[in-house]
Short mmCIF file of N, CA and C in Angstrom, two decimals:
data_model
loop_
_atom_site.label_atom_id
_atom_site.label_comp_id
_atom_site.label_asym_id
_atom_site.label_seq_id
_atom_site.Cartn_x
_atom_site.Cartn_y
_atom_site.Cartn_z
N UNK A 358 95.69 92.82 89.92
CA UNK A 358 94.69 91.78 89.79
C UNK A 358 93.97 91.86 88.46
N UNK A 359 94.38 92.89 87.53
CA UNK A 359 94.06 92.82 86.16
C UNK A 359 93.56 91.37 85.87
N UNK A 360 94.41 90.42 85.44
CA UNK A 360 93.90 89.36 85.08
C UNK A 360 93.09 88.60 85.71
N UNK A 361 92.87 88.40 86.86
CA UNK A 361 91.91 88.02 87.93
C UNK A 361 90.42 88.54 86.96
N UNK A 362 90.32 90.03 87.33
CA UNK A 362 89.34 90.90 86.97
C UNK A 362 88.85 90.22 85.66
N UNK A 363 89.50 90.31 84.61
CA UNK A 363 89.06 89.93 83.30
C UNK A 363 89.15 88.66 83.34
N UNK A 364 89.53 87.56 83.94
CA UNK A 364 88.97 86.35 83.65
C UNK A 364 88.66 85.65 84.39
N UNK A 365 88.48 86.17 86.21
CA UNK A 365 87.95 85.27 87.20
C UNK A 365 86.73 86.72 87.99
N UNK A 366 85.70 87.34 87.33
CA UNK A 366 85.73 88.56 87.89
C UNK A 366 85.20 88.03 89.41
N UNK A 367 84.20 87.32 89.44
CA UNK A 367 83.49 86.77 90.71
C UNK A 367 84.48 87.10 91.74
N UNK A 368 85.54 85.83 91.41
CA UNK A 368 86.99 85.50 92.59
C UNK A 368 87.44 86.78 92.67
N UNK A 369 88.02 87.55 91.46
CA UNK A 369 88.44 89.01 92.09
C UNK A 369 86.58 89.81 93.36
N UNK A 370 85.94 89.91 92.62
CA UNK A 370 85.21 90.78 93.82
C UNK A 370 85.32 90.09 95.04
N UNK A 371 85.15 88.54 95.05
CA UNK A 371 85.47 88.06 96.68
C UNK A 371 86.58 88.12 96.91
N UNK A 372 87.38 88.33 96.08
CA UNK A 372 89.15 88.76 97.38
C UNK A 372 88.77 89.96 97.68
N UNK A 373 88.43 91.06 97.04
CA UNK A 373 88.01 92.61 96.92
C UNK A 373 87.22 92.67 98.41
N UNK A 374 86.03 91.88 98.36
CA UNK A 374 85.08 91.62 99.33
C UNK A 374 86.17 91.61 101.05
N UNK A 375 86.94 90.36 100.58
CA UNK A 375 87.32 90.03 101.97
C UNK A 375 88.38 90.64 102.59
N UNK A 376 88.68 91.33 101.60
CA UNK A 376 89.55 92.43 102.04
C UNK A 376 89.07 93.26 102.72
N UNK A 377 88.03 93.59 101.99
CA UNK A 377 87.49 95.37 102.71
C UNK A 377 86.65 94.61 104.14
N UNK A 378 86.05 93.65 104.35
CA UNK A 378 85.74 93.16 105.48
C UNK A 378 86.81 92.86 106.86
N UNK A 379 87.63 92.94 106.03
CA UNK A 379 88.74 92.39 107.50
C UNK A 379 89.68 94.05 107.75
N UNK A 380 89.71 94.98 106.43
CA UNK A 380 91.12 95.67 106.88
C UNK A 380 89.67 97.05 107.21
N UNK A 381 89.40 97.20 108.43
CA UNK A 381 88.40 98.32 108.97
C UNK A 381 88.72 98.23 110.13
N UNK A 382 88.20 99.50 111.25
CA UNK A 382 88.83 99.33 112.12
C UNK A 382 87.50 98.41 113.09
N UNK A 383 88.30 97.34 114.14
CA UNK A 383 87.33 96.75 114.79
C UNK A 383 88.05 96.17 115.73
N UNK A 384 87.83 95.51 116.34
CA UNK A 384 88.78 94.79 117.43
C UNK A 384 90.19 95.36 117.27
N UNK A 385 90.84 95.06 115.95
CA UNK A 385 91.99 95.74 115.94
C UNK A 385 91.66 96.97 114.90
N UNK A 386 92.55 98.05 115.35
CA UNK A 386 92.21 99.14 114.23
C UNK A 386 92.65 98.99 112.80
N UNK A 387 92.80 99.46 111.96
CA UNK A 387 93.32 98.98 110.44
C UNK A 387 94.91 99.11 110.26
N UNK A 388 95.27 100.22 111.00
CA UNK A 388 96.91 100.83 111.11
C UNK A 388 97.49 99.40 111.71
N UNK A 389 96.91 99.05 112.59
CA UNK A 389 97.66 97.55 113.50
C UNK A 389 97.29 96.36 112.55
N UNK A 390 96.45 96.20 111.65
CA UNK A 390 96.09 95.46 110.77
C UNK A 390 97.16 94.94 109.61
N UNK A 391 97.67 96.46 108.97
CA UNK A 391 98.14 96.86 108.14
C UNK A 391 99.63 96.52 108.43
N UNK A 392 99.71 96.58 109.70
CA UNK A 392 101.58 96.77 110.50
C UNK A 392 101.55 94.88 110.72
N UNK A 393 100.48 94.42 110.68
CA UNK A 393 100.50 92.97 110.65
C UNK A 393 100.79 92.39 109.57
N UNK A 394 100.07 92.97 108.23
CA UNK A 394 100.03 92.68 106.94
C UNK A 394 101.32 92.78 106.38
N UNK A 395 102.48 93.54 107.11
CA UNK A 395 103.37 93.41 106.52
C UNK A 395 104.65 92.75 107.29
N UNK A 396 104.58 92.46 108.51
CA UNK A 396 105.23 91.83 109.02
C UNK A 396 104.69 89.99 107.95
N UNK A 397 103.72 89.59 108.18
CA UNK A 397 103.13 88.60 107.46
C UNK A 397 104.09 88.77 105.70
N UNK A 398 103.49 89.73 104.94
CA UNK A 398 104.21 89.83 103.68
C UNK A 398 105.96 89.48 103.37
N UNK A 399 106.69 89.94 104.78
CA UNK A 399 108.04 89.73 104.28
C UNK A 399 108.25 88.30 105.22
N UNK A 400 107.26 87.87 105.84
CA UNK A 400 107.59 85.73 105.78
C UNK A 400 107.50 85.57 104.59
N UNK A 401 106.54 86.00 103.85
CA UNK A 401 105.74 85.40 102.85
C UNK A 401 106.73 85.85 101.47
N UNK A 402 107.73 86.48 101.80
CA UNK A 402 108.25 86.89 100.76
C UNK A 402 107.95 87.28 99.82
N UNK A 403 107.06 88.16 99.70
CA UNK A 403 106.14 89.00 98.95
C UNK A 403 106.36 90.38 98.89
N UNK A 404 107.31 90.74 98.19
CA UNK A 404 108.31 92.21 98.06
C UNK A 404 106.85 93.26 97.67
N UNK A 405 105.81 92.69 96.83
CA UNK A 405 104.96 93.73 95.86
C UNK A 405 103.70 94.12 97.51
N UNK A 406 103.44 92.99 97.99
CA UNK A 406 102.75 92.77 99.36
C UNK A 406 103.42 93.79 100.48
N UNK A 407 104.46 93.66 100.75
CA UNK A 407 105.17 94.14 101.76
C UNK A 407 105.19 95.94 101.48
N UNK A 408 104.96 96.15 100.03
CA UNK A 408 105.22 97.86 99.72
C UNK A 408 104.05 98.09 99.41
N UNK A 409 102.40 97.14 99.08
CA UNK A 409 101.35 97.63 99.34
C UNK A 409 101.17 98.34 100.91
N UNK A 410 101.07 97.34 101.55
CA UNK A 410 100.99 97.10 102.87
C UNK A 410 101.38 98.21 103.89
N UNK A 411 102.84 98.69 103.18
CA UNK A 411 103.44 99.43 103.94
C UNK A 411 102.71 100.99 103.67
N UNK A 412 102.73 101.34 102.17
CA UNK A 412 102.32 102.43 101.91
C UNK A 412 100.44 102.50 102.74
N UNK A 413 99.92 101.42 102.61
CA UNK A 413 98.34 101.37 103.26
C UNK A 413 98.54 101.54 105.03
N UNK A 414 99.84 101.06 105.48
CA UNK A 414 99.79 101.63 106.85
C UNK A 414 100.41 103.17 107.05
N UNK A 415 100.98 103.74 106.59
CA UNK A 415 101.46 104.66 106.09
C UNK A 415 99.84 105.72 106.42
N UNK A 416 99.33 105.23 105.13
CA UNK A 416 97.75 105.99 105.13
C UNK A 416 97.02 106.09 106.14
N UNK A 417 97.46 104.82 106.80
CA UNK A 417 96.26 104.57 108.33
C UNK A 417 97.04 105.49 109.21
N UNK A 418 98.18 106.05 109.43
CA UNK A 418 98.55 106.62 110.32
C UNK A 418 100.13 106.03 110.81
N UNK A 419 100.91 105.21 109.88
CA UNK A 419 102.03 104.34 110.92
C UNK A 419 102.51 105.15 110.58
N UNK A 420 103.86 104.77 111.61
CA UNK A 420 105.36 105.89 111.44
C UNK A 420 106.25 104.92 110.48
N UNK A 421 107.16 105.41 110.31
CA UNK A 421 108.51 104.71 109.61
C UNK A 421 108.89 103.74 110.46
N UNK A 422 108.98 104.20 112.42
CA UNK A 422 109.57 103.49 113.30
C UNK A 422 108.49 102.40 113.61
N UNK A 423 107.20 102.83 113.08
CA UNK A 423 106.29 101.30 113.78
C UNK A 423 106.40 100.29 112.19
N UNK A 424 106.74 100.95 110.98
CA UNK A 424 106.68 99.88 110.11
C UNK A 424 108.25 98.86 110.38
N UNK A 425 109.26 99.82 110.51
CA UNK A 425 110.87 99.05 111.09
C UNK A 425 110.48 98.08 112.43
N UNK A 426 109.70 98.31 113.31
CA UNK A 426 109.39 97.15 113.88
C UNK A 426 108.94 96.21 113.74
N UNK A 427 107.82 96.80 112.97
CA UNK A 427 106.70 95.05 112.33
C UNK A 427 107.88 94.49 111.35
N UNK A 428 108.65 95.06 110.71
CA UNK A 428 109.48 94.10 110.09
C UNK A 428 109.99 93.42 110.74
N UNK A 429 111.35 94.37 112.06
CA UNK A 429 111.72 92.97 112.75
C UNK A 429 111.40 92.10 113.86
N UNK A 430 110.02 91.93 113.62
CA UNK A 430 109.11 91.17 114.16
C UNK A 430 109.33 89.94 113.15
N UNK A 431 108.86 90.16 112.06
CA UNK A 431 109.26 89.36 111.02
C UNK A 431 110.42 88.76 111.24
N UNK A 432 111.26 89.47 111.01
CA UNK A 432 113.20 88.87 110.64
C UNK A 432 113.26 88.25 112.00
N UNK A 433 112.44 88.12 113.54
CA UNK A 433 112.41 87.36 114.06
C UNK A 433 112.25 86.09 114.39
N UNK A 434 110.73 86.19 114.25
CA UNK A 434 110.67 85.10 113.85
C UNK A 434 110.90 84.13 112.82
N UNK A 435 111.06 85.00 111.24
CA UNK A 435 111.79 83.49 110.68
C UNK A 435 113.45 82.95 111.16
N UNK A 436 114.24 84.17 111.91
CA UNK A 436 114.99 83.41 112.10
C UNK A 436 115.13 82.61 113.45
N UNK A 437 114.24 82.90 114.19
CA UNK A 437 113.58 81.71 115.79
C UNK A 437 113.38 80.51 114.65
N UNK A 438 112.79 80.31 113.92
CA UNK A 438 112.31 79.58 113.63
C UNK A 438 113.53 78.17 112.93
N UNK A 439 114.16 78.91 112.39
CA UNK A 439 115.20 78.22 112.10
C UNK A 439 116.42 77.60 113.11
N UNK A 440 116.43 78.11 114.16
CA UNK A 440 116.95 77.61 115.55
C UNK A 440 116.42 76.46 115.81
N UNK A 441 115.09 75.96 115.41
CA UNK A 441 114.81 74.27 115.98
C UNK A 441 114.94 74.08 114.38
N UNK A 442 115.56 74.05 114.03
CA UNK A 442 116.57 73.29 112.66
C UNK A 442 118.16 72.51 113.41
N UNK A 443 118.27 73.46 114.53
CA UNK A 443 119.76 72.51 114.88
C UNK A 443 119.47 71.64 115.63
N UNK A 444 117.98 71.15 115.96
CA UNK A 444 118.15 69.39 116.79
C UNK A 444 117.98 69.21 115.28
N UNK A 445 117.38 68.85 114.20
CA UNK A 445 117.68 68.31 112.98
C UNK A 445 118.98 67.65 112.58
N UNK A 446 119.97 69.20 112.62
CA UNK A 446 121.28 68.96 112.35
C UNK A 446 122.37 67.97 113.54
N UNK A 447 122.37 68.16 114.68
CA UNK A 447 122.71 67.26 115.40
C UNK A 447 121.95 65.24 115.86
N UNK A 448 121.13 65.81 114.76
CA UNK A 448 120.54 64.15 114.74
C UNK A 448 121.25 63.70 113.57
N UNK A 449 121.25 64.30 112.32
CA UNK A 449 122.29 64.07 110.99
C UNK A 449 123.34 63.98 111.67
N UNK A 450 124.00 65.03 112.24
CA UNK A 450 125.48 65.18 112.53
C UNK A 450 125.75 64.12 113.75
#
């Protein structure tokens, strides 16, 4: 966020801000936060997101086997998601 910092500093402290407000532990703890953040990152296709994320759940306490799940949680649903693509294709077809 270098450039953020030096030329939006405000906007960087409020992402900074809303970060540290949401990733604490509270309703959900930060480790389940974090195992969210990266299931979210690889929809989002965000390779740099997905290896923050991972190494920050890592810190909170995840295993290898709870980060391999939140992924294919991920690889689930985008590919559910693409399954109501074939009434699409049978309306073309």
């Amino acid at each position: 966020m270098t450039y953020l910092n030096e030329r939006l500093p405000e906007t960087a402290e409020a992402f900074g801000k809303m970060r540290a407000s949401i990733f604490k532990d509270a309703a959900l703890d930060t480790k389940t936060k974090e195992l969210m953040a990266i299931a979210c990152s690889v929809l989002l296709r965000c390779e740099k997101c997905t290896a923050i994320h991972s190494q920050r759940a890592k810190d909170n306490g995840a295993t290898e086997d709870e980060i391999a799940e939140a992924l294919s949680v991920s690889m689930f649903i985008a590919a559910g998601s693409q399954l109501h693509w074939t009434d699409v294709y049978e309306k073309i077809l």
